[in-house]
PDB file of C-alpha atoms and ligand atoms in Angstrom:
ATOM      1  CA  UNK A   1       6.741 -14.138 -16.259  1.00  0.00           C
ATOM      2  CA  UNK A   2       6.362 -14.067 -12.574  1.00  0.00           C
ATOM      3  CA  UNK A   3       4.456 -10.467 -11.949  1.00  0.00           C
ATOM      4  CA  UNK A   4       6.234  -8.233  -9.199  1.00  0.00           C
ATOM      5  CA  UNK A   5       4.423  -4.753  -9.731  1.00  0.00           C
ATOM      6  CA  UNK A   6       1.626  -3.781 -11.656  1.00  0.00           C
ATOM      7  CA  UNK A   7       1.653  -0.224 -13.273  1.00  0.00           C
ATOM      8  CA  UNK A   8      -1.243   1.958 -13.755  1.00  0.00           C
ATOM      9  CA  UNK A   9      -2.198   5.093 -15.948  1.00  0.00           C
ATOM     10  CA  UNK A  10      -4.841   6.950 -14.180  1.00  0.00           C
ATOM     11  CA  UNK A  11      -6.954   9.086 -16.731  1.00  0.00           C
ATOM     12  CA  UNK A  12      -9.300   6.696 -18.217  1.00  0.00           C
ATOM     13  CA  UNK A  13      -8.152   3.754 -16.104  1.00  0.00           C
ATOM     14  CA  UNK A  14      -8.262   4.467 -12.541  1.00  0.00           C
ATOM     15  CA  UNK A  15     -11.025   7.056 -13.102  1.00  0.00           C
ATOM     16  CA  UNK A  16     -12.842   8.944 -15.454  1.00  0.00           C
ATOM     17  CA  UNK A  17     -11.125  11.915 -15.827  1.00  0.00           C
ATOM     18  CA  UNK A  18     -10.250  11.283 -19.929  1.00  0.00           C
ATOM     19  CA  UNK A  19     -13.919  12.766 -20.844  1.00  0.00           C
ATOM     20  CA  UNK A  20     -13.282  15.832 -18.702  1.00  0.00           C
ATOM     21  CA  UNK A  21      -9.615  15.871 -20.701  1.00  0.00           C
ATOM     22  CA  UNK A  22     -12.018  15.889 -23.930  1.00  0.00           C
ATOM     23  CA  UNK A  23     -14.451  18.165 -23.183  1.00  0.00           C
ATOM     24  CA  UNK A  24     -11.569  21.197 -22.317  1.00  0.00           C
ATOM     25  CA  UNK A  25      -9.835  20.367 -25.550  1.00  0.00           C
ATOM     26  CA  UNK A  26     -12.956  20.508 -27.200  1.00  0.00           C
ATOM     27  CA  UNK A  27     -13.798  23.574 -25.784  1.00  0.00           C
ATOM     28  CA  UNK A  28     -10.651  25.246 -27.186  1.00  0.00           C
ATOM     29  CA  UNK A  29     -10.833  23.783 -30.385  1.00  0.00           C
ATOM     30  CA  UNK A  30     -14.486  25.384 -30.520  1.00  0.00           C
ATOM     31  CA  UNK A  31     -13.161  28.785 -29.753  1.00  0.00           C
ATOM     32  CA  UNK A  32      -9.879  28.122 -32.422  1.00  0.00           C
ATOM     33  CA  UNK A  33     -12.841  26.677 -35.240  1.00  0.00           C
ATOM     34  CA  UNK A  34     -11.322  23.730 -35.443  1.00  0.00           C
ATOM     35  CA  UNK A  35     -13.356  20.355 -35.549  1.00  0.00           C
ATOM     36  CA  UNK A  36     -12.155  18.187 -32.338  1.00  0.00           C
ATOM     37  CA  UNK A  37     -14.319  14.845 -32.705  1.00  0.00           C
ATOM     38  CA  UNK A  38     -14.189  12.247 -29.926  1.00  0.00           C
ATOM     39  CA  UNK A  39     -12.269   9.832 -32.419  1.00  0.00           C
ATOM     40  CA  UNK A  40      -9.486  12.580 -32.909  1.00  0.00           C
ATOM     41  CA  UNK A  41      -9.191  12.151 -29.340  1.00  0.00           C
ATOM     42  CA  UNK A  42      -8.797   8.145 -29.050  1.00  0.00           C
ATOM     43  CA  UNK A  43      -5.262   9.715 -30.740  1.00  0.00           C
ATOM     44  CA  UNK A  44      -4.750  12.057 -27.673  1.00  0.00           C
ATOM     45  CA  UNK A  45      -5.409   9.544 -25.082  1.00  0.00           C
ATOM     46  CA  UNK A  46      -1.870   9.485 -22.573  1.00  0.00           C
ATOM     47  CA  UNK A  47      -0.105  12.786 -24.839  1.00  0.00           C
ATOM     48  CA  UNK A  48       0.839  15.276 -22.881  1.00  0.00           C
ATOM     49  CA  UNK A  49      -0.494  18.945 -22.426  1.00  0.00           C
ATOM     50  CA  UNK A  50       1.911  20.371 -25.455  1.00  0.00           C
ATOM     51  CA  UNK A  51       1.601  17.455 -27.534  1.00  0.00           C
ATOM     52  CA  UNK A  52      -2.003  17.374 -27.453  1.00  0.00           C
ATOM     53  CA  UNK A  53      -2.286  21.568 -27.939  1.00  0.00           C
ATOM     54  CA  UNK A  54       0.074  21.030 -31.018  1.00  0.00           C
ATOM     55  CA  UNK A  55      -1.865  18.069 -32.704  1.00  0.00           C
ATOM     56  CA  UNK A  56      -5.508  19.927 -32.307  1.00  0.00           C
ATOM     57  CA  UNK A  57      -3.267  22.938 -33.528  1.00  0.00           C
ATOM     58  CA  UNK A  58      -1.862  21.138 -36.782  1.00  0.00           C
ATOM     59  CA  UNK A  59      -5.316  19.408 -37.456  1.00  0.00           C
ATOM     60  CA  UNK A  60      -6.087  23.600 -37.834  1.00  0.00           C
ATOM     61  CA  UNK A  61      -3.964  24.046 -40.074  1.00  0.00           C
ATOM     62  CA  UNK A  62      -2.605  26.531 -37.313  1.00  0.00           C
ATOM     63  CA  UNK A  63       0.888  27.394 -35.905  1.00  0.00           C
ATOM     64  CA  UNK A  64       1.261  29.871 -33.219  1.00  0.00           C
ATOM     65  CA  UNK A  65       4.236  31.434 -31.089  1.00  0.00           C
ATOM     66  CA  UNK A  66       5.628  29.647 -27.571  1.00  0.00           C
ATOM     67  CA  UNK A  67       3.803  32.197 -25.704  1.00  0.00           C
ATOM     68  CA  UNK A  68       0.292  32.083 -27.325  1.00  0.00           C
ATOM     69  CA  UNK A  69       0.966  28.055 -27.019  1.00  0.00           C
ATOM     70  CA  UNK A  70       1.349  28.793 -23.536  1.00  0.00           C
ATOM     71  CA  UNK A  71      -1.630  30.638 -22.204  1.00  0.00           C
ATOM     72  CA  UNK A  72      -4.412  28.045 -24.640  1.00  0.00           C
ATOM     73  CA  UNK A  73      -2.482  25.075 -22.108  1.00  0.00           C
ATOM     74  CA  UNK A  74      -3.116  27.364 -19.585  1.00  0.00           C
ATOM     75  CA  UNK A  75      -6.843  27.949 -20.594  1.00  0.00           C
ATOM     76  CA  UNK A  76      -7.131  24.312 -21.380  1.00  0.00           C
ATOM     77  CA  UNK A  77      -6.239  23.021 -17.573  1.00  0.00           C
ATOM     78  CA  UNK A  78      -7.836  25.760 -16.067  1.00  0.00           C
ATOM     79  CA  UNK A  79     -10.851  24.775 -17.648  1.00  0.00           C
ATOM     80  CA  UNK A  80     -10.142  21.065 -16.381  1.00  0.00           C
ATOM     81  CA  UNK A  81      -9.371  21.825 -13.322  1.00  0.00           C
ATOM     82  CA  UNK A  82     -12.599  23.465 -13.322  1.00  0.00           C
ATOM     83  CA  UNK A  83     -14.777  20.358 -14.905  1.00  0.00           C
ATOM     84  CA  UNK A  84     -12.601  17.461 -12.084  1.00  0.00           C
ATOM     85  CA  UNK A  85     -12.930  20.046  -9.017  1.00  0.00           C
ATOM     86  CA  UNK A  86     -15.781  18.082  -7.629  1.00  0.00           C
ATOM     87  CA  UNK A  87     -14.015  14.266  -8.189  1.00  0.00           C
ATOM     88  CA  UNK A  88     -14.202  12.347  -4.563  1.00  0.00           C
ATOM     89  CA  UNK A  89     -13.288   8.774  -3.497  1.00  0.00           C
ATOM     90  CA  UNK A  90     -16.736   8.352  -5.059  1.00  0.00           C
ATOM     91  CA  UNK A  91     -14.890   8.871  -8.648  1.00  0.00           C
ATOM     92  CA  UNK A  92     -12.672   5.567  -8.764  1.00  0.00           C
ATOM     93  CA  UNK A  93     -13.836   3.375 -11.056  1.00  0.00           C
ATOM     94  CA  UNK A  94     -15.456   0.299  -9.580  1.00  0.00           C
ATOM     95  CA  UNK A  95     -13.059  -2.357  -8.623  1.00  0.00           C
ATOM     96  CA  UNK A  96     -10.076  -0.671  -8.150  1.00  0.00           C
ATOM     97  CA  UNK A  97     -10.101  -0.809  -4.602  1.00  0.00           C
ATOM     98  CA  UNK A  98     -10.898  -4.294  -4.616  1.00  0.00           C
ATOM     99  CA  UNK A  99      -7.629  -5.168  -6.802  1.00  0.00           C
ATOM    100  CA  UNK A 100      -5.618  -2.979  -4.933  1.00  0.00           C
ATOM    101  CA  UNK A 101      -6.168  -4.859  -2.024  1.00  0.00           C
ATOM    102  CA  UNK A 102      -5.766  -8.770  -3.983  1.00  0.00           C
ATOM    103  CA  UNK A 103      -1.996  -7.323  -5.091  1.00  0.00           C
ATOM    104  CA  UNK A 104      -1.003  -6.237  -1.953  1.00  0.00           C
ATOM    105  CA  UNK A 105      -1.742  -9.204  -0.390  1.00  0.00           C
ATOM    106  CA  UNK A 106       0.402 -11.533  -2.776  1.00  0.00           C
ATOM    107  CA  UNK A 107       3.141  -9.202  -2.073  1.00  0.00           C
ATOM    108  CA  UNK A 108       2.905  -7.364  -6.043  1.00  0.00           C
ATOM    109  CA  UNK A 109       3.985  -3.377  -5.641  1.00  0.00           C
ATOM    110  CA  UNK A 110       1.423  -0.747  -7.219  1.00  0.00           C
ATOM    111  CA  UNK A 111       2.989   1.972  -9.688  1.00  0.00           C
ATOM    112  CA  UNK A 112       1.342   4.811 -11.014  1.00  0.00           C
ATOM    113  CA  UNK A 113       2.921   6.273 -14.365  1.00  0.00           C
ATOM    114  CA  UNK A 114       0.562   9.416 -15.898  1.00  0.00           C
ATOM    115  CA  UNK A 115       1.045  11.731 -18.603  1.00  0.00           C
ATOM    116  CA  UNK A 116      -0.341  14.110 -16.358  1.00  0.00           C
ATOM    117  CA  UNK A 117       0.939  16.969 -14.309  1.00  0.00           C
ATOM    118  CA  UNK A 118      -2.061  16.916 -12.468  1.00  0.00           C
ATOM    119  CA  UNK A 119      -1.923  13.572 -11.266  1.00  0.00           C
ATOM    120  CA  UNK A 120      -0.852  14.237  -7.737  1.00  0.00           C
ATOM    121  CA  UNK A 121      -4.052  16.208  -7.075  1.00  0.00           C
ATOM    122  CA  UNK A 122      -5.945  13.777  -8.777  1.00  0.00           C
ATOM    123  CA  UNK A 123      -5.062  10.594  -7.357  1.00  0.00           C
ATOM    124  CA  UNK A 124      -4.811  12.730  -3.458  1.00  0.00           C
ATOM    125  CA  UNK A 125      -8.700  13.577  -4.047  1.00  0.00           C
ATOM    126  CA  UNK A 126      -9.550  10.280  -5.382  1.00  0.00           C
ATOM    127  CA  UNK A 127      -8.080   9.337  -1.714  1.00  0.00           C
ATOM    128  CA  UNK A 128      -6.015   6.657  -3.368  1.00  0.00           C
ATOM    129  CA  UNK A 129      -2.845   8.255  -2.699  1.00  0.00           C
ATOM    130  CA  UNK A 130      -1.430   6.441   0.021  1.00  0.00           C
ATOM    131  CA  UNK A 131      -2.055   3.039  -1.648  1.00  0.00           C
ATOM    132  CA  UNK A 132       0.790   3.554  -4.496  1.00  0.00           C
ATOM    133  CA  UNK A 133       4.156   2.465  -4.152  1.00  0.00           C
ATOM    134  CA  UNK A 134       5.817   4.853  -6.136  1.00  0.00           C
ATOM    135  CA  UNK A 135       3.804   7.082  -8.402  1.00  0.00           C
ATOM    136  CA  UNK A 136       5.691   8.627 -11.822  1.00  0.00           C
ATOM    137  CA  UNK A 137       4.269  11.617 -13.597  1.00  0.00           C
ATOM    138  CA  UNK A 138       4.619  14.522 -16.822  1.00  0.00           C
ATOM    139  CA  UNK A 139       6.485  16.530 -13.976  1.00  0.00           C
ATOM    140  CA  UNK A 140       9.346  14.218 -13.571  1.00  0.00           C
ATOM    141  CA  UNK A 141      10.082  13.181 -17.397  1.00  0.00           C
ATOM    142  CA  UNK A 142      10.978  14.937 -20.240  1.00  0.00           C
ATOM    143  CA  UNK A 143       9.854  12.828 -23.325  1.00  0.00           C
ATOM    144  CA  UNK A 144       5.974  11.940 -23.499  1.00  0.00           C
ATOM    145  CA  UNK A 145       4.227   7.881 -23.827  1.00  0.00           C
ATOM    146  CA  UNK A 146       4.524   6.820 -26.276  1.00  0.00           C
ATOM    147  CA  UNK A 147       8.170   7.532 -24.925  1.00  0.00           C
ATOM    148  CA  UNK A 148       8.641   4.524 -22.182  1.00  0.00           C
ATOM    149  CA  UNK A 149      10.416   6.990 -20.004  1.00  0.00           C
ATOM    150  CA  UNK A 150       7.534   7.160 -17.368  1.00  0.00           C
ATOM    151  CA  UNK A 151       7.137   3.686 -16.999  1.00  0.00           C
ATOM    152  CA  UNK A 152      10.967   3.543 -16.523  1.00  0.00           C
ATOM    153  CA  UNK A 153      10.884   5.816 -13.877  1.00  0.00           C
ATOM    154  CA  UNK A 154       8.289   4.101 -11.993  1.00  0.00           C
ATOM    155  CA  UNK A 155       9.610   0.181 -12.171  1.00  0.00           C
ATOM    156  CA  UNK A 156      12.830   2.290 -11.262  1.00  0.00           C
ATOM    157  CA  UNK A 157      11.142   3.845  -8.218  1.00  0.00           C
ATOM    158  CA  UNK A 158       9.400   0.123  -7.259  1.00  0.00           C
ATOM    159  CA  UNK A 159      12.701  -1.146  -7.424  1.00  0.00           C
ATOM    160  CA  UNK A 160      11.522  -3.944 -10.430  1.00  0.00           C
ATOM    161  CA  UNK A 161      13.282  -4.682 -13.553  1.00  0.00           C
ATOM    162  CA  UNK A 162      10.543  -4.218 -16.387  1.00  0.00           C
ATOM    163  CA  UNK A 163      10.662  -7.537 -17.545  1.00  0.00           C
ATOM    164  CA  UNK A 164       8.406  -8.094 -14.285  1.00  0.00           C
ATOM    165  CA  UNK A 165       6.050  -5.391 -14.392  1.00  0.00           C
ATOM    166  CA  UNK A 166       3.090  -5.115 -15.781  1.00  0.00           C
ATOM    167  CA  UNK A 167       1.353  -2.066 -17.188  1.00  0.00           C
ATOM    168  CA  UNK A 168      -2.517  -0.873 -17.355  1.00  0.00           C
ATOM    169  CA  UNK A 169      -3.472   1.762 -20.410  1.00  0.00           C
ATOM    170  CA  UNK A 170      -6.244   3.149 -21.743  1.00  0.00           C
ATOM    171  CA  UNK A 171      -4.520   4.809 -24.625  1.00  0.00           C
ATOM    172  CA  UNK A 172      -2.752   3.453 -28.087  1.00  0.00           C
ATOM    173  CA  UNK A 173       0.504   6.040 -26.827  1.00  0.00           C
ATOM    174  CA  UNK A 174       0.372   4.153 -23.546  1.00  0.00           C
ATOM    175  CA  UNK A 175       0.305   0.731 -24.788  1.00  0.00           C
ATOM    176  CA  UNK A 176       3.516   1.438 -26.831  1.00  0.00           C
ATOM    177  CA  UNK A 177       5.085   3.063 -24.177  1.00  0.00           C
ATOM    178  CA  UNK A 178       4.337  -0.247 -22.263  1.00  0.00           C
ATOM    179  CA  UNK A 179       5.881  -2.154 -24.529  1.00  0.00           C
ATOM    180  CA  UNK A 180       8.939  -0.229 -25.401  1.00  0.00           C
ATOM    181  CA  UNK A 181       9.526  -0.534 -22.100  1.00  0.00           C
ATOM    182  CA  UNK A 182       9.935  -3.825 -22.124  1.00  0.00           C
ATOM    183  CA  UNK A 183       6.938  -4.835 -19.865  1.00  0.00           C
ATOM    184  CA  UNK A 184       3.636  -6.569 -20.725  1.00  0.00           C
ATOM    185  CA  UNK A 185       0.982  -4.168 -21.584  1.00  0.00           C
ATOM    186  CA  UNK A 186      -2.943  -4.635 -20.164  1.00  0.00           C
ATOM    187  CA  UNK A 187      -5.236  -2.765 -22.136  1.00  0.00           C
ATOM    188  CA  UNK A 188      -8.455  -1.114 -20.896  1.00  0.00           C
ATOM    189  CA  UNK A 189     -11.143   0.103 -23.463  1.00  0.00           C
ATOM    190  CA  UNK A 190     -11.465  -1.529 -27.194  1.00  0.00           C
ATOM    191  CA  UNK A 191      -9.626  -4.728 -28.308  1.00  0.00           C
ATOM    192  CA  UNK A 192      -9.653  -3.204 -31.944  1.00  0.00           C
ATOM    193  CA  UNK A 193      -8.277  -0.239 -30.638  1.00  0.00           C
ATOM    194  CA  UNK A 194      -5.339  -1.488 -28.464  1.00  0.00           C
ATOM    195  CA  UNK A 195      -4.560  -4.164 -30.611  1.00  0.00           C
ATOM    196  CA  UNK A 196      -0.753  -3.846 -29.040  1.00  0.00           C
ATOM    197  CA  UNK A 197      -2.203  -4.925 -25.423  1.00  0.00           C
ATOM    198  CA  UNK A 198      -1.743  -8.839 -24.580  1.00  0.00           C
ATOM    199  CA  UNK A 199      -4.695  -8.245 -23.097  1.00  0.00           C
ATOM    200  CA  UNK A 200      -8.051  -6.098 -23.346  1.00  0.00           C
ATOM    201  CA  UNK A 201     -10.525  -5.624 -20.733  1.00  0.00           C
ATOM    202  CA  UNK A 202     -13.660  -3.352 -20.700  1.00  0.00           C
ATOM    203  CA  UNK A 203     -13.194  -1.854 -17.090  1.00  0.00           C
ATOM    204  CA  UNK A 204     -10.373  -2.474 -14.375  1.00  0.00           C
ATOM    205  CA  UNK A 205     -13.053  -4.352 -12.462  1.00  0.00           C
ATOM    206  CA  UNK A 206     -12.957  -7.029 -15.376  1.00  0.00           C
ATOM    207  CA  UNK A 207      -9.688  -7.710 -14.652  1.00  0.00           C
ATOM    208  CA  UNK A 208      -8.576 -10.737 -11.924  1.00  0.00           C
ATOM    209  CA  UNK A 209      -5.729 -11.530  -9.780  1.00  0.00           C
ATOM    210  CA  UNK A 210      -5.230 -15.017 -11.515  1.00  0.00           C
ATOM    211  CA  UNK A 211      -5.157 -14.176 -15.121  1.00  0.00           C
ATOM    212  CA  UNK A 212      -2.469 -11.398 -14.340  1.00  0.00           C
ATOM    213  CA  UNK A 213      -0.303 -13.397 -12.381  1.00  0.00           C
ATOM    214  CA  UNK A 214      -0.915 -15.967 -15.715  1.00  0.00           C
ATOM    215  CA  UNK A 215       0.664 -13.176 -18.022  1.00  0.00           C
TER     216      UNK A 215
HETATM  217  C1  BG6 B 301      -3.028  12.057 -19.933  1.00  0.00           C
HETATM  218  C2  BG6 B 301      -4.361  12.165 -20.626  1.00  0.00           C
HETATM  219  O1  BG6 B 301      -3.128  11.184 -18.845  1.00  0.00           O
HETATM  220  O2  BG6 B 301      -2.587  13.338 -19.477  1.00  0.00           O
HETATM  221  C3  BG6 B 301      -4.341  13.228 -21.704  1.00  0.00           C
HETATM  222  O3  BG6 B 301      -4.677  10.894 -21.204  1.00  0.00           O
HETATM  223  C4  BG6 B 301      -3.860  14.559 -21.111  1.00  0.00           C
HETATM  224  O4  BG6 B 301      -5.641  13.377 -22.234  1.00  0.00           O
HETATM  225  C5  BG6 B 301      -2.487  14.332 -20.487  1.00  0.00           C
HETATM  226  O5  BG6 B 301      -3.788  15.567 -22.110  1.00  0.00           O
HETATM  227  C6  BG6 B 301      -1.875  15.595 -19.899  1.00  0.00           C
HETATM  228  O6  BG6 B 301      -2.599  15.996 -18.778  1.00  0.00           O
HETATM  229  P1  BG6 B 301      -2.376  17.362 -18.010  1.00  0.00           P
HETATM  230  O7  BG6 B 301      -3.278  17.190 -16.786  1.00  0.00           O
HETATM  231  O8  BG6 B 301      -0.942  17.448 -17.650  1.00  0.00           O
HETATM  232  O9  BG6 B 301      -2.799  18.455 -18.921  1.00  0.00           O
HETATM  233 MG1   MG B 302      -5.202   7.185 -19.897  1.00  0.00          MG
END
């Protein structure tokens, strides 16, 4: 495979922004009684806002109406929005920068595809904005990783077939959605954990130029 873009998730990849993700569920969950453990959330990891309320919901035993669904989200990313509103440049994990720079310079395009509606603000106050060539997020698909449809979009919007992208993840729903999509799937976290990745690395900075253009 001859790499032509490289796709990136951005909550747990890019930055740390999955813990602050945990710590508002887990907040909610509190104030519901129901037990949210860190491991529950290795299953949240890349599902979206309604997903995520539902499965934390169900583990309750609970089922409420559309509306009350609709304010806890609400509570939930206000709540987030409260814990990320002091992320900076400062907040990108440590090498991204550095491989951002090594791809554009062979020529390989940079997609972002996030489960995230809040990805805009976060990648525009992580000051990496600027650097993607086509960024994909929860407010322009309708079905959720492990869904591929985000991934789509973005080798769509970088103008590269899939079989020549390559995707980062964090999460287990991201790694499938990586591979349904018909693109090779880089895995960033646990080995035994994304056993679906081709590859698993601890950090982005663990990753080099040569052994991705090797996939
Ligand atoms: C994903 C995170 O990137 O976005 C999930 O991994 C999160 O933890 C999801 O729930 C949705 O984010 P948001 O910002 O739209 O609530
Ligand atoms: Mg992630």
């Amino acid at each position: 495979m001859s790499c032509r873009a490289v796709i990136f998730d951005l909550d747990g990849v890019l930055t740390d922004t999955a813990i602050y993700h945990f710590y508002a569920w887990k907040a909610l969950a509190d104030e519901l009684g129901i037990n949210f453990t860190e491991h529950d959330n290795e299953q949240l990891k890349g599902v979206d806002r309604l997903g995520s309320l539902r499965w934390i919901l169900q583990k309750g035993g609970l089922t409420l109406s559309e509306a009350e669904e609709a304010r806890l989200m609400q509570q939930k990313n206000a709540h987030y929005l409260e814990l990320i509103d002091h992320i900076t440049p400062d907040n990108l994990y440590p090498g991204v920068t550095a491989l951002f720079t090594q791809l554009k310079r062979h020529g390989i395009k940079i997609g972002l595809a996030s489960a995230s509606k809040n990805a805009a603000f976060v990648v525009e106050r992580l000051g990496i904005a600027a650097q993607f060539d086509y960024i994909a997020d929860a407010n322009q698909v309708l079905n959720s990783k492990p869904d591929p449809e985000v991934f789509l979009l973005a080798a769509k919007g970088l103008a590269v077939a899939p079989q020549y992208c390559i995707g980062v993840e964090d999460a287990l729903a991201g790694i499938e959605a990586i591979n349904r999509a018909g693109m090779k799937a880089i895995g960033i976290g646990d080995a035994k954990v994304l056993s679906g990745a081709i590859r698993v690395y601890p950090a982005v900075k663990a990753i080099t130029l040569e052994e991705l253009l090797s996939v």
